[in-house]
Tab-separated table of C-alpha atoms in Angstrom:
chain	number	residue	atom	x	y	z
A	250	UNK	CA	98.745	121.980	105.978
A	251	UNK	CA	97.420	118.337	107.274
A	252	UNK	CA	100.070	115.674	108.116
A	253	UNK	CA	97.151	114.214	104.917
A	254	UNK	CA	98.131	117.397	102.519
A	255	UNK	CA	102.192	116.994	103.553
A	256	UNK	CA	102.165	113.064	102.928
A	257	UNK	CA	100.432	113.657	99.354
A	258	UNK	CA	103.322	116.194	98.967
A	259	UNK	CA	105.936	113.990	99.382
A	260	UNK	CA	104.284	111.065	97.549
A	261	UNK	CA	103.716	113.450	94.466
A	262	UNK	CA	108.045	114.428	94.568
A	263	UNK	CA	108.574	110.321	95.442
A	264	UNK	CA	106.826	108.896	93.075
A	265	UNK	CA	104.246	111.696	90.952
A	266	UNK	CA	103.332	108.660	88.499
A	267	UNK	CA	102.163	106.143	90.930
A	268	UNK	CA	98.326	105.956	91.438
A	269	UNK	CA	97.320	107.135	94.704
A	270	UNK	CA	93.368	106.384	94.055
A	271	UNK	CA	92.185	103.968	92.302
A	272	UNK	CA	88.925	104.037	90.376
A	273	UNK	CA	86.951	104.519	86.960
A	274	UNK	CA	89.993	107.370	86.123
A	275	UNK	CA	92.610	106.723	88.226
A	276	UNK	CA	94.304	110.069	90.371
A	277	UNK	CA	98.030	109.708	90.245
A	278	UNK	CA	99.857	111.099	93.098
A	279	UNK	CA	101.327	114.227	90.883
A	280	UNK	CA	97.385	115.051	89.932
A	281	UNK	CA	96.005	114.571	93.722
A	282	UNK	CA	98.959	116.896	95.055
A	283	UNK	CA	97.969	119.518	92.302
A	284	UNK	CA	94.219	119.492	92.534
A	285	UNK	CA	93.783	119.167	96.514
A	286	UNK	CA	94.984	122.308	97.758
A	287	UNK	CA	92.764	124.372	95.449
A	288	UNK	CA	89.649	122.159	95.929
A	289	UNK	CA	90.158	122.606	99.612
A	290	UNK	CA	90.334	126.563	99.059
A	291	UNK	CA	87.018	126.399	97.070
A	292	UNK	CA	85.217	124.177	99.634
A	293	UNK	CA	86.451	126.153	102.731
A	294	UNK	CA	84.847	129.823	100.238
A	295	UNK	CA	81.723	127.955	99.147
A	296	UNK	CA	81.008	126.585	103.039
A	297	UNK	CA	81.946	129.336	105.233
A	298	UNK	CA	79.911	130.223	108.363
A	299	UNK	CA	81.328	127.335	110.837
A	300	UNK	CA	78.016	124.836	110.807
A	301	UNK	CA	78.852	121.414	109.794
A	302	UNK	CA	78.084	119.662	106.528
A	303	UNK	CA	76.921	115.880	106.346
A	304	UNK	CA	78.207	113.599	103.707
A	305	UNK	CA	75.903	110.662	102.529
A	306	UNK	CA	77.862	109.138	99.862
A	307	UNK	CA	79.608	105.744	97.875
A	308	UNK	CA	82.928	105.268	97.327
A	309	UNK	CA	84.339	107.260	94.322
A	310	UNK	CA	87.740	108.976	93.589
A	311	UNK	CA	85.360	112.265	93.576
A	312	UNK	CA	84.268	111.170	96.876
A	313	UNK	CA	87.685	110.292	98.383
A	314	UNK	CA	89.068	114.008	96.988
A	315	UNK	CA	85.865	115.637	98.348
A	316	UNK	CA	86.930	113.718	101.775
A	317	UNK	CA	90.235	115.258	102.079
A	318	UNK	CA	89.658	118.472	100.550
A	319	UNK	CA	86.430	119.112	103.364
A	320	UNK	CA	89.416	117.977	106.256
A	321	UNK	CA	91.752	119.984	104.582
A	322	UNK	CA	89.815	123.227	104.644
A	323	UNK	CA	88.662	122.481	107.958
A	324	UNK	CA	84.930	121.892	107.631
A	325	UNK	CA	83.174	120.101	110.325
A	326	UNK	CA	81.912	117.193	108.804
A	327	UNK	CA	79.251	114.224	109.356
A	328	UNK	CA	79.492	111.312	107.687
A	329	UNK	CA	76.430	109.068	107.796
A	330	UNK	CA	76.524	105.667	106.114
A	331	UNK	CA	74.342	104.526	103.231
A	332	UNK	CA	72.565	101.984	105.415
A	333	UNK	CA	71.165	105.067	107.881
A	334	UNK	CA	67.319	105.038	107.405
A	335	UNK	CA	65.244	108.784	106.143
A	336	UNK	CA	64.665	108.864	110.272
A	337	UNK	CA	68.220	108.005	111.438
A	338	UNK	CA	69.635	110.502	108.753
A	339	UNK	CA	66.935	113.170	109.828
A	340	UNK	CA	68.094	112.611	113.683
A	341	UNK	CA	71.729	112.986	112.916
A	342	UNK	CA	71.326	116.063	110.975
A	343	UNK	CA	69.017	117.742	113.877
A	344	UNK	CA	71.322	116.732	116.656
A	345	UNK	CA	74.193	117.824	114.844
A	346	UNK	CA	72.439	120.981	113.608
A	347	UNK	CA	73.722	120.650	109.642
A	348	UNK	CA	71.652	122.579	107.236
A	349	UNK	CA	73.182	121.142	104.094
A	350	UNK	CA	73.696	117.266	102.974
A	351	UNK	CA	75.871	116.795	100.367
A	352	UNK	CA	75.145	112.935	98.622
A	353	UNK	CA	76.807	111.225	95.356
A	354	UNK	CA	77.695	110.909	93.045
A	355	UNK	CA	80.461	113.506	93.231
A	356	UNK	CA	81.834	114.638	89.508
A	357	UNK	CA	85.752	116.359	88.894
A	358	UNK	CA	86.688	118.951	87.314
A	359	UNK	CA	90.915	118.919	87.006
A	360	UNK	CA	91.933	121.519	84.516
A	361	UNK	CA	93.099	124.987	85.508
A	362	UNK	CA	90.363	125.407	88.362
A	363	UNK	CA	89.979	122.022	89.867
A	364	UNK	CA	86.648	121.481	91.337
A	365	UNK	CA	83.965	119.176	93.164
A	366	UNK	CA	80.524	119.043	92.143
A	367	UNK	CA	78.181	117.203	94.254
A	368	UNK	CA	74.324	117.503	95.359
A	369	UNK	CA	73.573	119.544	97.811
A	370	UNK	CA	70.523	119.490	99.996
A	371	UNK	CA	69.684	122.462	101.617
A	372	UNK	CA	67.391	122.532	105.189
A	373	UNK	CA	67.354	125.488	108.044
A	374	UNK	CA	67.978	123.530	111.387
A	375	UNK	CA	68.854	124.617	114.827
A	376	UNK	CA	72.569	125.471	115.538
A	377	UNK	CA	74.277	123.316	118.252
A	378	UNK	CA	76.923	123.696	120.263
A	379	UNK	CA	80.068	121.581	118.937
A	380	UNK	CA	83.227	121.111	121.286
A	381	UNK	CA	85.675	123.692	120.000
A	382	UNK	CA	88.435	121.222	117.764
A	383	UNK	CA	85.590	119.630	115.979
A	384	UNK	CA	86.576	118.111	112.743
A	385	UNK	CA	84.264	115.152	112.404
A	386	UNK	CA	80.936	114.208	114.031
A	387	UNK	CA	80.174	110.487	114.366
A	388	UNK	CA	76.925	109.245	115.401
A	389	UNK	CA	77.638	105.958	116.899
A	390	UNK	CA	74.775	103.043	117.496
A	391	UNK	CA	73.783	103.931	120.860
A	392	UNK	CA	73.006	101.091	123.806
A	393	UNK	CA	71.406	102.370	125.887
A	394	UNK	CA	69.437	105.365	123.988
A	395	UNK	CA	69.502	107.598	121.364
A	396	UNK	CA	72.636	107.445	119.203
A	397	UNK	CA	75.210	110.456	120.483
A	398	UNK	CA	77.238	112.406	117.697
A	399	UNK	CA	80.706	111.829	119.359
A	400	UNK	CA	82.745	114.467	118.214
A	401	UNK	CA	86.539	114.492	117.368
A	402	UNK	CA	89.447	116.857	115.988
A	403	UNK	CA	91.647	116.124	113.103
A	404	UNK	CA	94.623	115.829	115.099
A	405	UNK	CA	92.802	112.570	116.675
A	406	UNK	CA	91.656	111.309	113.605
A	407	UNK	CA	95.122	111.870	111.579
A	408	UNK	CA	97.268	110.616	114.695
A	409	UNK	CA	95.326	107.287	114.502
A	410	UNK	CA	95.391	106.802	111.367
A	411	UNK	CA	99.754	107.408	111.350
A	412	UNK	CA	99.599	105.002	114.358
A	413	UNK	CA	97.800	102.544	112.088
A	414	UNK	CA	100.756	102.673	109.394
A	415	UNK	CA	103.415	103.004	112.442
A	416	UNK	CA	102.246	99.391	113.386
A	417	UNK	CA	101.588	97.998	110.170
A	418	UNK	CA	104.796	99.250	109.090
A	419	UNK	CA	104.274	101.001	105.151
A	420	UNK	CA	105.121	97.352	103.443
A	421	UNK	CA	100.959	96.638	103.732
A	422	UNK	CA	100.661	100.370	101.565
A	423	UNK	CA	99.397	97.768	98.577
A	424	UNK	CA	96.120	98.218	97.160
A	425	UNK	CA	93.644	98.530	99.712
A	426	UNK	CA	89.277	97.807	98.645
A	427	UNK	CA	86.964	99.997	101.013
A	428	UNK	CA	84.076	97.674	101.541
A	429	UNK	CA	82.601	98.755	104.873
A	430	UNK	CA	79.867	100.959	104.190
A	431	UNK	CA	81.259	104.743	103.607
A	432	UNK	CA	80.550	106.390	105.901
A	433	UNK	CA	82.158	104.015	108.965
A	434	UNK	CA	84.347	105.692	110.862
A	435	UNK	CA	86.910	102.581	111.033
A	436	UNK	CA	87.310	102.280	107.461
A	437	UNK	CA	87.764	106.256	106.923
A	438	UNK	CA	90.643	106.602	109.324
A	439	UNK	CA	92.326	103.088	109.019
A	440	UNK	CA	91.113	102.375	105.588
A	441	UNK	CA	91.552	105.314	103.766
A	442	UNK	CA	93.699	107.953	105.759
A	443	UNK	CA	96.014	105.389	106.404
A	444	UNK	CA	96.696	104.413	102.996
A	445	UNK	CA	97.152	107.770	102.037
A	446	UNK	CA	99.322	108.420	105.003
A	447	UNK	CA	101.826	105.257	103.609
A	448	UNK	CA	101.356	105.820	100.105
A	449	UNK	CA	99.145	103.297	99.150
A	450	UNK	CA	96.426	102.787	96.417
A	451	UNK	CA	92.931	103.675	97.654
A	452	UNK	CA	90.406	101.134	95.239
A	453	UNK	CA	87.625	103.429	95.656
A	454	UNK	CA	85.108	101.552	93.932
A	455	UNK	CA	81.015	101.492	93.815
A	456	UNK	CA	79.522	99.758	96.627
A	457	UNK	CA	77.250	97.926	93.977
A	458	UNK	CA	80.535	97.370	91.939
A	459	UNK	CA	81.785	95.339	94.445
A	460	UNK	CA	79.224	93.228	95.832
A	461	UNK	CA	78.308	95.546	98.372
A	462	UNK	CA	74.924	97.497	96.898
A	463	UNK	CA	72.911	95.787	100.281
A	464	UNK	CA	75.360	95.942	103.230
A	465	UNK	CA	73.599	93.611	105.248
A	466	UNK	CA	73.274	90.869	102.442
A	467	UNK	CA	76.286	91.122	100.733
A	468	UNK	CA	77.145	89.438	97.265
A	469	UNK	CA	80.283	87.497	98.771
A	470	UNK	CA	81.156	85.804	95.170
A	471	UNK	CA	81.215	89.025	93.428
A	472	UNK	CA	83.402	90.514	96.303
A	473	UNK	CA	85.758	87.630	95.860
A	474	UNK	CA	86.132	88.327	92.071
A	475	UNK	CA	87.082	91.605	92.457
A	476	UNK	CA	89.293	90.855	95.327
A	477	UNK	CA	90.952	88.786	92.892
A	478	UNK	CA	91.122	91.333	89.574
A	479	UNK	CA	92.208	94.114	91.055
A	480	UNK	CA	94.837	92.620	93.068
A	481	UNK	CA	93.961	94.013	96.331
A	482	UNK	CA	96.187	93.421	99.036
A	483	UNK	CA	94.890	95.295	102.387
A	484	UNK	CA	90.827	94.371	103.704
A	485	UNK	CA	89.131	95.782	106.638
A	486	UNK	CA	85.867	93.234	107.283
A	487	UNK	CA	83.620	92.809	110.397
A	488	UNK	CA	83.054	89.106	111.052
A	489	UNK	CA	80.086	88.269	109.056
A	490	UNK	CA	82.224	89.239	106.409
A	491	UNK	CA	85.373	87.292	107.041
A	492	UNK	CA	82.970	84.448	107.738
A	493	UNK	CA	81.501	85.003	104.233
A	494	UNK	CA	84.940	85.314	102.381
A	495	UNK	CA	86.373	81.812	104.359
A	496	UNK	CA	82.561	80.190	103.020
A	497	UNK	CA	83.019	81.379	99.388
A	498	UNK	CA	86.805	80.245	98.927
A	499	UNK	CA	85.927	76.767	100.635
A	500	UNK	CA	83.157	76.739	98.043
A	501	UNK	CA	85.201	77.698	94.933
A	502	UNK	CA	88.843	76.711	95.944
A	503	UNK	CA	90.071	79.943	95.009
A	504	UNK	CA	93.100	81.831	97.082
A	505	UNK	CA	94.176	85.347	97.671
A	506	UNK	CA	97.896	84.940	98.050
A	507	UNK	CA	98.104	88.785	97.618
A	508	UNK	CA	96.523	89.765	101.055
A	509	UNK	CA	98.860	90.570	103.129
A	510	UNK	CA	96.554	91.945	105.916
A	511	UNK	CA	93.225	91.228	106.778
A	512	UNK	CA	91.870	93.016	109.857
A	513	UNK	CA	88.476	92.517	111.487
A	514	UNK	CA	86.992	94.469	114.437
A	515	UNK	CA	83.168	95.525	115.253
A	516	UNK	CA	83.248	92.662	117.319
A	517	UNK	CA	85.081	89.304	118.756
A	518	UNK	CA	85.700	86.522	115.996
A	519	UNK	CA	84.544	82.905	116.371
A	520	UNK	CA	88.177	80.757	117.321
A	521	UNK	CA	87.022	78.475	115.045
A	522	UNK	CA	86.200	81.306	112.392
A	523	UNK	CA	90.112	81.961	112.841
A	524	UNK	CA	91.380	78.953	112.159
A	525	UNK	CA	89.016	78.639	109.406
A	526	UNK	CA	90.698	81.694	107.944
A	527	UNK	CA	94.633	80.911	108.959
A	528	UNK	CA	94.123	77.267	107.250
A	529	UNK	CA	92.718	79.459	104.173
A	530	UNK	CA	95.834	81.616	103.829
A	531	UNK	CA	94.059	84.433	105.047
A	532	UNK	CA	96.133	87.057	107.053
A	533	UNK	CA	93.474	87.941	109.506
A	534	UNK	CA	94.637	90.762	112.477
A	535	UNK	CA	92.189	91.181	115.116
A	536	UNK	CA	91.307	94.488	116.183
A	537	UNK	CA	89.847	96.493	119.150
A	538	UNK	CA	88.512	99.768	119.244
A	539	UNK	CA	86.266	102.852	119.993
A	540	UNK	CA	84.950	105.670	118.532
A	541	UNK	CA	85.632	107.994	121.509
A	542	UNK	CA	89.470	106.723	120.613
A	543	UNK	CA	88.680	107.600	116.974
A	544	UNK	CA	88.453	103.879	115.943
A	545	UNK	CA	91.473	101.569	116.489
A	546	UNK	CA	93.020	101.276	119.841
A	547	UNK	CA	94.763	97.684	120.026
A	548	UNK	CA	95.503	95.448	117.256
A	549	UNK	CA	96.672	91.527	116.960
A	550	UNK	CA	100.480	91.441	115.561
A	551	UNK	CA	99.732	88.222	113.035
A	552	UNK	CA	101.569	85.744	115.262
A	553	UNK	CA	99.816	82.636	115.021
A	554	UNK	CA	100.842	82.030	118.864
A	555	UNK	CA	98.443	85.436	119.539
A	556	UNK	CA	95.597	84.502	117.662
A	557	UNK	CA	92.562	85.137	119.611
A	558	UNK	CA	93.804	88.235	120.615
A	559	UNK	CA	92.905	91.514	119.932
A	560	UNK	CA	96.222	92.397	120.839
A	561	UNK	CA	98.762	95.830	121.892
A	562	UNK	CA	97.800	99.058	121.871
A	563	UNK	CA	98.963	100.668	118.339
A	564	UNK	CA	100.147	103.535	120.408
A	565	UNK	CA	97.833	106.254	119.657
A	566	UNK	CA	96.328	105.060	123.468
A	567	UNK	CA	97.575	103.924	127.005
A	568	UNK	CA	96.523	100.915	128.141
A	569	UNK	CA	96.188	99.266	131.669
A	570	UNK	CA	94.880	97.274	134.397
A	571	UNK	CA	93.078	98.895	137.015
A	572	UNK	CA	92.960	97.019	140.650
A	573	UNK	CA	89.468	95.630	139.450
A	574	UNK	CA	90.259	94.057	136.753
A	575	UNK	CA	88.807	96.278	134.206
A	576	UNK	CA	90.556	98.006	131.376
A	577	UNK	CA	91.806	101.322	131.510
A	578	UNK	CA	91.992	103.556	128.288
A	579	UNK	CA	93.755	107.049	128.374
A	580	UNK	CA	93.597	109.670	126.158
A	581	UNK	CA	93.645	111.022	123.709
A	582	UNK	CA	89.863	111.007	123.849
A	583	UNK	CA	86.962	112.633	121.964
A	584	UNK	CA	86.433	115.914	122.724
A	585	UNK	CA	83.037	115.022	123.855
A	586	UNK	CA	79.181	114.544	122.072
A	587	UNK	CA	77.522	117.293	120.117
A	588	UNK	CA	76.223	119.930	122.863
A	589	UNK	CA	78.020	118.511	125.851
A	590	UNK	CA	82.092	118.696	125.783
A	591	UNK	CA	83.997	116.185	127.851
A	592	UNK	CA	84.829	117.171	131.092
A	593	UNK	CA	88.285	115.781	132.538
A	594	UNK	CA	86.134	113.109	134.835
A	595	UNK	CA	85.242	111.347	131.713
A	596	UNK	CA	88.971	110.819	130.141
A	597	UNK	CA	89.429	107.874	130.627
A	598	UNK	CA	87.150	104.961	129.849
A	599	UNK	CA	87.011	101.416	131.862
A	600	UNK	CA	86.338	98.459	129.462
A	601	UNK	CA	84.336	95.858	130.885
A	602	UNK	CA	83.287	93.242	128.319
A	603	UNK	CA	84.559	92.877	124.433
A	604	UNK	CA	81.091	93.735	122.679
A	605	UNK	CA	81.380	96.197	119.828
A	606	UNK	CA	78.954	98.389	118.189
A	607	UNK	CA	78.813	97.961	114.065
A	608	UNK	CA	80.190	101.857	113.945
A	609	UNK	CA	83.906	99.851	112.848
A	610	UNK	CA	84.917	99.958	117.087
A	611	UNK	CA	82.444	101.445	118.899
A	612	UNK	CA	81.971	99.721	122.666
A	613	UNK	CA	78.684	98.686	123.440
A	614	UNK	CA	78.000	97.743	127.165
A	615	UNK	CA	81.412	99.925	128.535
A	616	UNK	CA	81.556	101.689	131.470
A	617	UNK	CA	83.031	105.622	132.447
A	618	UNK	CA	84.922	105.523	135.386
C-alpha cells in the first residue's frame, strides 16, 4: 500500500462523506477508498508484462482514479500533455518503448466490480531499458537536444508531494482547480498528490470547462468565473497565467478572497508582476524546481518581506553553496533517463542561472557537476 492508498484510508474512517474529487459526479472519500484498491488490482491483471503505458488525457474524476489506481498497481507510466504534437507524442512513446496509449475520456464503473474504461491504442515498439524503481517517465523540454524521458520512482514522487503538504501545512487542503495542462509533472505531484495526501478536494474539471481548451491562449475570464463558483481555494499557475488572472480582475474588479495559496514556478516572476498580484489580494508563493527532483525543490513562505524569492528548500532536497557560487542540490535524485541510469557522479546538480523549462520546474541552462 502507497503512503496515496493509506492517506485515502484514513480520510475515508475521518471523514467517509467529504468529497475527495470533485467533478461532474463527485467521489466522496468512503467511495474512492472502496473502489481504488480493486481498480488497481484490475489495472495491474489487464497490464502485466512490465512495459510502460502512456497516458494522454483531460482532467476527469475517471482520470484522477485511473491516475492513482496505475501508481497503485505499480505500472510504469508516461504522462504526455495535451499540448504534445502527433511527432512529440510519437518520440516519447519510441524512446520510452510503450506499446499502448491510453487517452480520454475515461468512464466508471462503481458497483460490485469497480472499473476503468478508457481507449486504448495499441502499437509494437522497441523495449528499452528503464532504471529499475521506475514509476513515472517524464519527458522534459530539452535545451540543448532531444527531450530525455527522466525517469523517477514513486517513493520520489510521493515524498515530494508529503513535503509539499509538510510546508504548506494541511490548512491550504481547500479546493484545489488543476489548470496546468494534465499531463505536467508539477501539477500531478503538487497539485493533485498533494491534495490527496492532506485531504483536500481535487476540482478535476475539463480543460475546455475551465477556460483552458488552448493552453497557450487561455480564456482568462472564463477561468476567473469558475475560480469564483466553485470556490477554489489552492492554484498552481506559470507566470503568463498569474499575469493573466492580475489583468482580468483589474479589468472586472472582481476578488478571490478564498485563495489562500497561489504558487507559480516554470520560471522567475516579473517584481512588478508581484506586486501587481499582492496589491490584488492574491496569495502568490514563488516556487523553484526540477524534474530530476520530481518537481518542487524550494518554495517562497508568503512573507511579504521575501517576496522575490523563490525561497527554502521544502525539505524533500539539500541545499547549498558551493565555493563558486553555484547552487548545490542533493538527492534524492531521478534515477536517471530512459536507457541510461544515473551513475553516483551525476547526484548532485549545480544550479547556475534561474531559467525554467515549461515541464512545471524543469531547469533549462543548469549544469552537472
Amino acid at each position: 500500500m502507497t503512503r496515496l492508498l493509506d492517506a485515502v484510508m484514513r480520510h475515508a474512517e475521518a471523514q467517509p462523506e467529504a468529497i475527495a474529487i470533485d467533478g461532474a459526479e463527485p467521489i466522496s472519500w468512503a467511495t474512492l477508498a472502496r473502489v481504488l484498491p480493486p481498480i488497481a488490482q484490475d489495472l495491474a491483471t489487464r497490464f502485466a508484462g512490465g512495459r510502460p503505458i502512456a497516458l494522454q488525457l483531460d482532467q476527469g474524476i475517471g482520470e484522477c482514479i485511473l491516475d492513482l489506481a496505475l501508481l497503485e498497481a505499480g505500472i510504469v507510466t508516461i504522462p504526455l500533455p495535451s499540448f504534445f504534437t502527433p511527432a512529440q507524442t510519437d518520440h516519447a512513446l519510441d524512446a520510452a518503448g510503450a506499446e499502448i496509449r491510453l487517452s480520454g475520456p475515461v468512464t466508471l464503473s462503481l458497483d460490485t466490480q469497480p472499473a476503468v474504461h478508457v481507449n486504448e491504442d495499441h502499437r509494437a515498439r522497441p523495449a528499452r531499458n528503464l532504471p529499475d524503481g521506475t514509476a513515472r517517465i517524464t519527458f522534459t523540454s530539452g535545451s540543448t537536444d532531444d527531450p530525455k524521458g527522466i525517469c523517477l520512482s514513486r517513493d520520489h514522487l510521493l515524498g515530494v508531494a508529503q513535503a509539499v503538504v509538510d510546508t504548506l501545512g494541511v490548512h491550504h487542503a481547500g479546493r484545489h482547480l488543476p489548470i496546468l495542462s494534465p499531463g505536467i509533472l508539477l501539477e500531478n505531484v503538487a497539485g493533485f498528490y498533494a491534495t490527496i495526501l492532506a485531504g483536500g478536494t481535487y476540482v478535476a474539471l475539463p480543460q475546455v470547462a475551465i477556460g483552458m481548451a488552448d493552453p497557450f491562449r487561455p480564456d482568462i475570464a472564463a477561468l476567473l468565473q469558475t475560480i469564483e463558483r466553485q470556490a477554489i481555494t489552492s492554484l498552481i499557475l506559470v507566470p503568463d497565467y498569474l499575469a493573466g488572472l492580475v489583468a482580468a480582475l483589474r479589468a472586472t474588479g472582481l476578488r478571490l478572497p478564498r485563495l489562500s495559496l497561489v504558487a507559480v514556478g516554470g520560471a522567475r516572476i516579473d517584481p512588478l508582476l508581484l506586486d501587481a498580484a499582492a496589491a490584488l489580494g492574491l496569495p502568490v508563493r514563488q516556487g523553484y524546481g526540477l524534474t530530476e527532483c520530481a518537481s518542487v525543490v524550494a518554495l517562497d513562505d508568503g512573507d511579504p518581506a521575501s517576496r522575490g524569492s523563490v525561497g527554502r528548500s521544502i525539505g524533500a532536497n539539500g541545499v547549498r553553496l558551493a565555493a563558486d557560487g553555484e547552487i548545490l542540490i542533493d538527492g534524492p535524485l531521478f534515477l536517471g533517463t530512459v536507457g541510461a541510469p544515473r551513475t553516483p557522479a551525476r547526484s548532485r546538480r549545480a544550479i547556475s542561472d534561474g531559467s525554467t523549462t515549461p515541464d512545471g520546474y524543469g531547469s533549462k541552462g543548469a549544469s552537472r557537476r
